[in-house]
mmCIF file of C-alpha atoms in Angstrom:
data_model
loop_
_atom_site.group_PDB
_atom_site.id
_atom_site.type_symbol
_atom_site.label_atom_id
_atom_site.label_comp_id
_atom_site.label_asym_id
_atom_site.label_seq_id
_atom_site.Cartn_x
_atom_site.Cartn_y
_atom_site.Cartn_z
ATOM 1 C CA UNK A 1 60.874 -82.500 38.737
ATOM 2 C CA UNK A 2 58.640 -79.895 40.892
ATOM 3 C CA UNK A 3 56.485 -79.678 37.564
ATOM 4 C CA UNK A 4 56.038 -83.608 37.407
ATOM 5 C CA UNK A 5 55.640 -83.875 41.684
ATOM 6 C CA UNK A 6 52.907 -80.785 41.927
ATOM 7 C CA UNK A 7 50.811 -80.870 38.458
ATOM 8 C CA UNK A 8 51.234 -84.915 38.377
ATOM 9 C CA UNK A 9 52.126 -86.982 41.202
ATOM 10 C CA UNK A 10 49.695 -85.404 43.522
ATOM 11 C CA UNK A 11 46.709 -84.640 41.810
ATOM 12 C CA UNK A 12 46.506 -88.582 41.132
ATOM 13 C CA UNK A 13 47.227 -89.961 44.601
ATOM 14 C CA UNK A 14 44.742 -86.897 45.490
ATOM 15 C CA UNK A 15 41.875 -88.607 43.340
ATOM 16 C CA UNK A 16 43.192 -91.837 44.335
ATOM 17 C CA UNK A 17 42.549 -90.433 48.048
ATOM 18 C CA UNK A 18 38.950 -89.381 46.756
ATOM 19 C CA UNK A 19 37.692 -92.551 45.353
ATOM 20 C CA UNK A 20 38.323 -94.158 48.007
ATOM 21 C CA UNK A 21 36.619 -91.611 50.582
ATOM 22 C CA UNK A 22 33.610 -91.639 48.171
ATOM 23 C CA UNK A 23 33.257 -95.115 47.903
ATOM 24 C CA UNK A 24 34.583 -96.139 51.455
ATOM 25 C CA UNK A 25 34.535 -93.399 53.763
ATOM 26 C CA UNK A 26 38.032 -94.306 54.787
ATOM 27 C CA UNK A 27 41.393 -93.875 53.333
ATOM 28 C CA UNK A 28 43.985 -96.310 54.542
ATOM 29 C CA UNK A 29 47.301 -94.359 55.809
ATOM 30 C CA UNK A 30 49.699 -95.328 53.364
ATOM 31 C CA UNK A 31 48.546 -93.172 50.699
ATOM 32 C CA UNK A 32 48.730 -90.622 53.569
ATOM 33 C CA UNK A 33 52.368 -91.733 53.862
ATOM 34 C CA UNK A 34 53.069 -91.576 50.150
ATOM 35 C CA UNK A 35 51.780 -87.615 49.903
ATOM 36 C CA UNK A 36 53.702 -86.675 52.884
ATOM 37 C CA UNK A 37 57.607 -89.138 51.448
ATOM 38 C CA UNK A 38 56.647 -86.969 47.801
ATOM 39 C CA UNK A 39 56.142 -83.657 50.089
ATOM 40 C CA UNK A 40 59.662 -84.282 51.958
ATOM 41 C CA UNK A 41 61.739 -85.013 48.532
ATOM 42 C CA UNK A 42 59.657 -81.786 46.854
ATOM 43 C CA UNK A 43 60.941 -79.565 49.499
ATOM 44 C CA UNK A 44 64.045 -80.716 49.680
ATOM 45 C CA UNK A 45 64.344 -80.182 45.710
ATOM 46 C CA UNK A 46 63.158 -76.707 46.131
ATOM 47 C CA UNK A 47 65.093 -76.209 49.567
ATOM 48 C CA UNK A 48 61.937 -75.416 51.194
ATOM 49 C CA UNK A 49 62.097 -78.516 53.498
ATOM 50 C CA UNK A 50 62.679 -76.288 56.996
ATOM 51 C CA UNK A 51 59.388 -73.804 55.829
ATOM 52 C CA UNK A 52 57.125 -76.789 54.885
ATOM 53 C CA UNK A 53 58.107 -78.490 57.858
ATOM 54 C CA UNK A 54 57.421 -75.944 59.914
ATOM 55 C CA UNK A 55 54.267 -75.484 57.980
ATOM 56 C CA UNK A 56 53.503 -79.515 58.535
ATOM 57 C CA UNK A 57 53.855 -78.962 62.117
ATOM 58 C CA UNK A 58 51.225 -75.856 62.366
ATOM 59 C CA UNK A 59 48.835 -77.440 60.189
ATOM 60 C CA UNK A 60 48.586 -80.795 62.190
ATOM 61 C CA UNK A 61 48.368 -79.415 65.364
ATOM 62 C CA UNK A 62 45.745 -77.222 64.297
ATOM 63 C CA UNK A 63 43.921 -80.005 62.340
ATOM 64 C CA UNK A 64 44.381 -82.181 64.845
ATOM 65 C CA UNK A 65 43.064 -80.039 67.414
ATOM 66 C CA UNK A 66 39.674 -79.583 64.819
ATOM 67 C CA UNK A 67 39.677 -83.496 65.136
ATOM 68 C CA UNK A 68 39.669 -83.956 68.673
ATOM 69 C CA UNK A 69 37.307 -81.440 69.871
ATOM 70 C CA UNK A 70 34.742 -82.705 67.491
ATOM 71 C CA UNK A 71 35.029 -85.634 68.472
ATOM 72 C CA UNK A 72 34.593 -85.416 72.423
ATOM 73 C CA UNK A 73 31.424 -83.334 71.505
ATOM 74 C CA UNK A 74 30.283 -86.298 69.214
ATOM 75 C CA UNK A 75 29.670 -83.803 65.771
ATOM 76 C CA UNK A 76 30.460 -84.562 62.631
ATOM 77 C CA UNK A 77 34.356 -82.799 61.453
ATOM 78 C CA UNK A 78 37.550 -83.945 60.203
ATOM 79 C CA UNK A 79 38.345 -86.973 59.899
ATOM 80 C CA UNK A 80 41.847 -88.455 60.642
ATOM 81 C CA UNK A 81 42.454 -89.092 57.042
ATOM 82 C CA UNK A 82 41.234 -85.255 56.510
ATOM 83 C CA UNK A 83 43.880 -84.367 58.927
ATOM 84 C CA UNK A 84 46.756 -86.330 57.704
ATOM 85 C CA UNK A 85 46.288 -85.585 53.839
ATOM 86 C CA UNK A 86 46.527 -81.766 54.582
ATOM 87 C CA UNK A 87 49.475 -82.545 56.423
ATOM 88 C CA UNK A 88 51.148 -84.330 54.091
ATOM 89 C CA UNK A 89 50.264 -81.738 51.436
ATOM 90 C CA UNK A 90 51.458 -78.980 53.430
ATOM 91 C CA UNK A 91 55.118 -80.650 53.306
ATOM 92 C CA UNK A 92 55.275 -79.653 49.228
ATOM 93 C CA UNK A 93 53.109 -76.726 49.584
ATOM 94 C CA UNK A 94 54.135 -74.858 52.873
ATOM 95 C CA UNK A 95 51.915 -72.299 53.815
ATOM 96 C CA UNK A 96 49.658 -72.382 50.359
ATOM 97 C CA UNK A 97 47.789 -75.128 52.422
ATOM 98 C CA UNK A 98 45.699 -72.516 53.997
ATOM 99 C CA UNK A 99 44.782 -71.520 50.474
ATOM 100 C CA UNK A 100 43.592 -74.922 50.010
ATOM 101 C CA UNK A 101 41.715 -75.352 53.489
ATOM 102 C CA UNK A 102 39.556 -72.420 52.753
ATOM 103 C CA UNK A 103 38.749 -72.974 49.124
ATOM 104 C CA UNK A 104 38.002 -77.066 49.882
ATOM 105 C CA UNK A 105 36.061 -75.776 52.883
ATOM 106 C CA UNK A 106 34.266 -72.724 51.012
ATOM 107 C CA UNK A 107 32.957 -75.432 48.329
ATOM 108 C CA UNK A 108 32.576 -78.010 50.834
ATOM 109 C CA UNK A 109 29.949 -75.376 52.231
ATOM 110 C CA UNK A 110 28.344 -74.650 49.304
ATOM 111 C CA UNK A 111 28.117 -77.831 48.435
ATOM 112 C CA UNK A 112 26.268 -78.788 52.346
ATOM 113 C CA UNK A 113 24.141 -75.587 51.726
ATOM 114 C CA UNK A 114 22.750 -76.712 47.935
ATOM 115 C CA UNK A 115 22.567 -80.370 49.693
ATOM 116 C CA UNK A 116 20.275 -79.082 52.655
ATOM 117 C CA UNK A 117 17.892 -76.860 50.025
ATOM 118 C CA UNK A 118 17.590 -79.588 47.837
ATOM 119 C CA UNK A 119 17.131 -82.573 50.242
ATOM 120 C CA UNK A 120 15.339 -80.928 52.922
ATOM 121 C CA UNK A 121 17.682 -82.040 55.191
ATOM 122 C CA UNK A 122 19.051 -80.128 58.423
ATOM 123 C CA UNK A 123 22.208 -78.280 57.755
ATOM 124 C CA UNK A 124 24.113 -80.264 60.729
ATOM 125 C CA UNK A 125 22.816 -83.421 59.692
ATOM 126 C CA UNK A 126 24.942 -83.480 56.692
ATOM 127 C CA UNK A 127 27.778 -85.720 56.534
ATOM 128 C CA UNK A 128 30.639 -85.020 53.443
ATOM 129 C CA UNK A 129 33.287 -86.269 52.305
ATOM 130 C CA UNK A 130 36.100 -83.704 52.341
ATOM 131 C CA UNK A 131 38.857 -85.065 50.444
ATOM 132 C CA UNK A 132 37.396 -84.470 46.568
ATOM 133 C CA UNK A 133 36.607 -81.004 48.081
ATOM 134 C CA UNK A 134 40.822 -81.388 48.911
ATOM 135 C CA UNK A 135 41.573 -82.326 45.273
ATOM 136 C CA UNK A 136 39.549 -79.226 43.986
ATOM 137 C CA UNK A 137 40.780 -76.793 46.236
ATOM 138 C CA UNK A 138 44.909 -77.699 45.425
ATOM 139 C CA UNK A 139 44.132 -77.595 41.623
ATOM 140 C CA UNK A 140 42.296 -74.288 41.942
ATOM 141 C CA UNK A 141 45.256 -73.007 43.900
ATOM 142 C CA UNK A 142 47.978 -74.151 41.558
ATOM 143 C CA UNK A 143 46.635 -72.282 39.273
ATOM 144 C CA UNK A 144 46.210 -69.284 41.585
ATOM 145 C CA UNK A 145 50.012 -69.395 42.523
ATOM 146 C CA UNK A 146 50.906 -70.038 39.487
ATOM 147 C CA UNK A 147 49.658 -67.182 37.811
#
């Protein structure tokens, strides 16, 4: 069951999540809701629920923290759906979520800096989409926990 919910389940509401953030720029919040009700019953499977929860809880206050002060100074950051998909994955993967927030936001980086070279285009004009860079980062750290 863990196999199916982590190698499976996820990755394809992930790129599910990442279609429509490429092609909309918004994800609505039920596939939010779906990650985070497939999170809960993977923890509870692997009686991890109290850890991830706890996890959940650090990683949205933090995120959502992120959201708001970029907001009230008007920059580009997070965006809610950023903020509630890391949530939600942090209920299945606990504390491997920071793995995930700093190898999405390493490549997300790369990604701005080969953008701005390219493109000619100020670094802090550039506006991404995060969630693919999501998707990449949780398969490259399956495999990293895995090993």
């Amino acid at each position: 069951m863990s196999f199916i919910i982590l190698y499976m389940i996820i990755p394809v509401l992930l790129s599910i999540c990442s279609i429509y953030d490429l092609k909309k720029g918004e994800i609505e919040n039920y596939w939010s809701y779906i990650l985070g009700a497939i999170g809960v019953i993977h923890s509870i499977f692997n009686n991890q629920f109290k850890n991830n929860f706890y996890a959940a809880l650090v990683i949205f206050i933090a995120l959502y923290s992120v959201y708001i002060f970029s907001a009230l100074i008007g920059k580009y950051g997070l965006g809610g759906a950023d903020v509630r998909i890391l949530t939600a994955l942090s209920l299945s993967m606990g504390y491997n979520i920071l793995s995930i927030i700093i190898i999405s936001s390493f490549l997300n980086i790369i990604y701005i800096l080969f953008k701005s070279l390219f493109t000619r285009q100020k670094l802090n004009s550039i506006c991404t989409k995060y969630v693919p860079f999501i998707l990449v980062g949780y398969i490259i750290t399956l495999f990293l926990i895995n090993k």
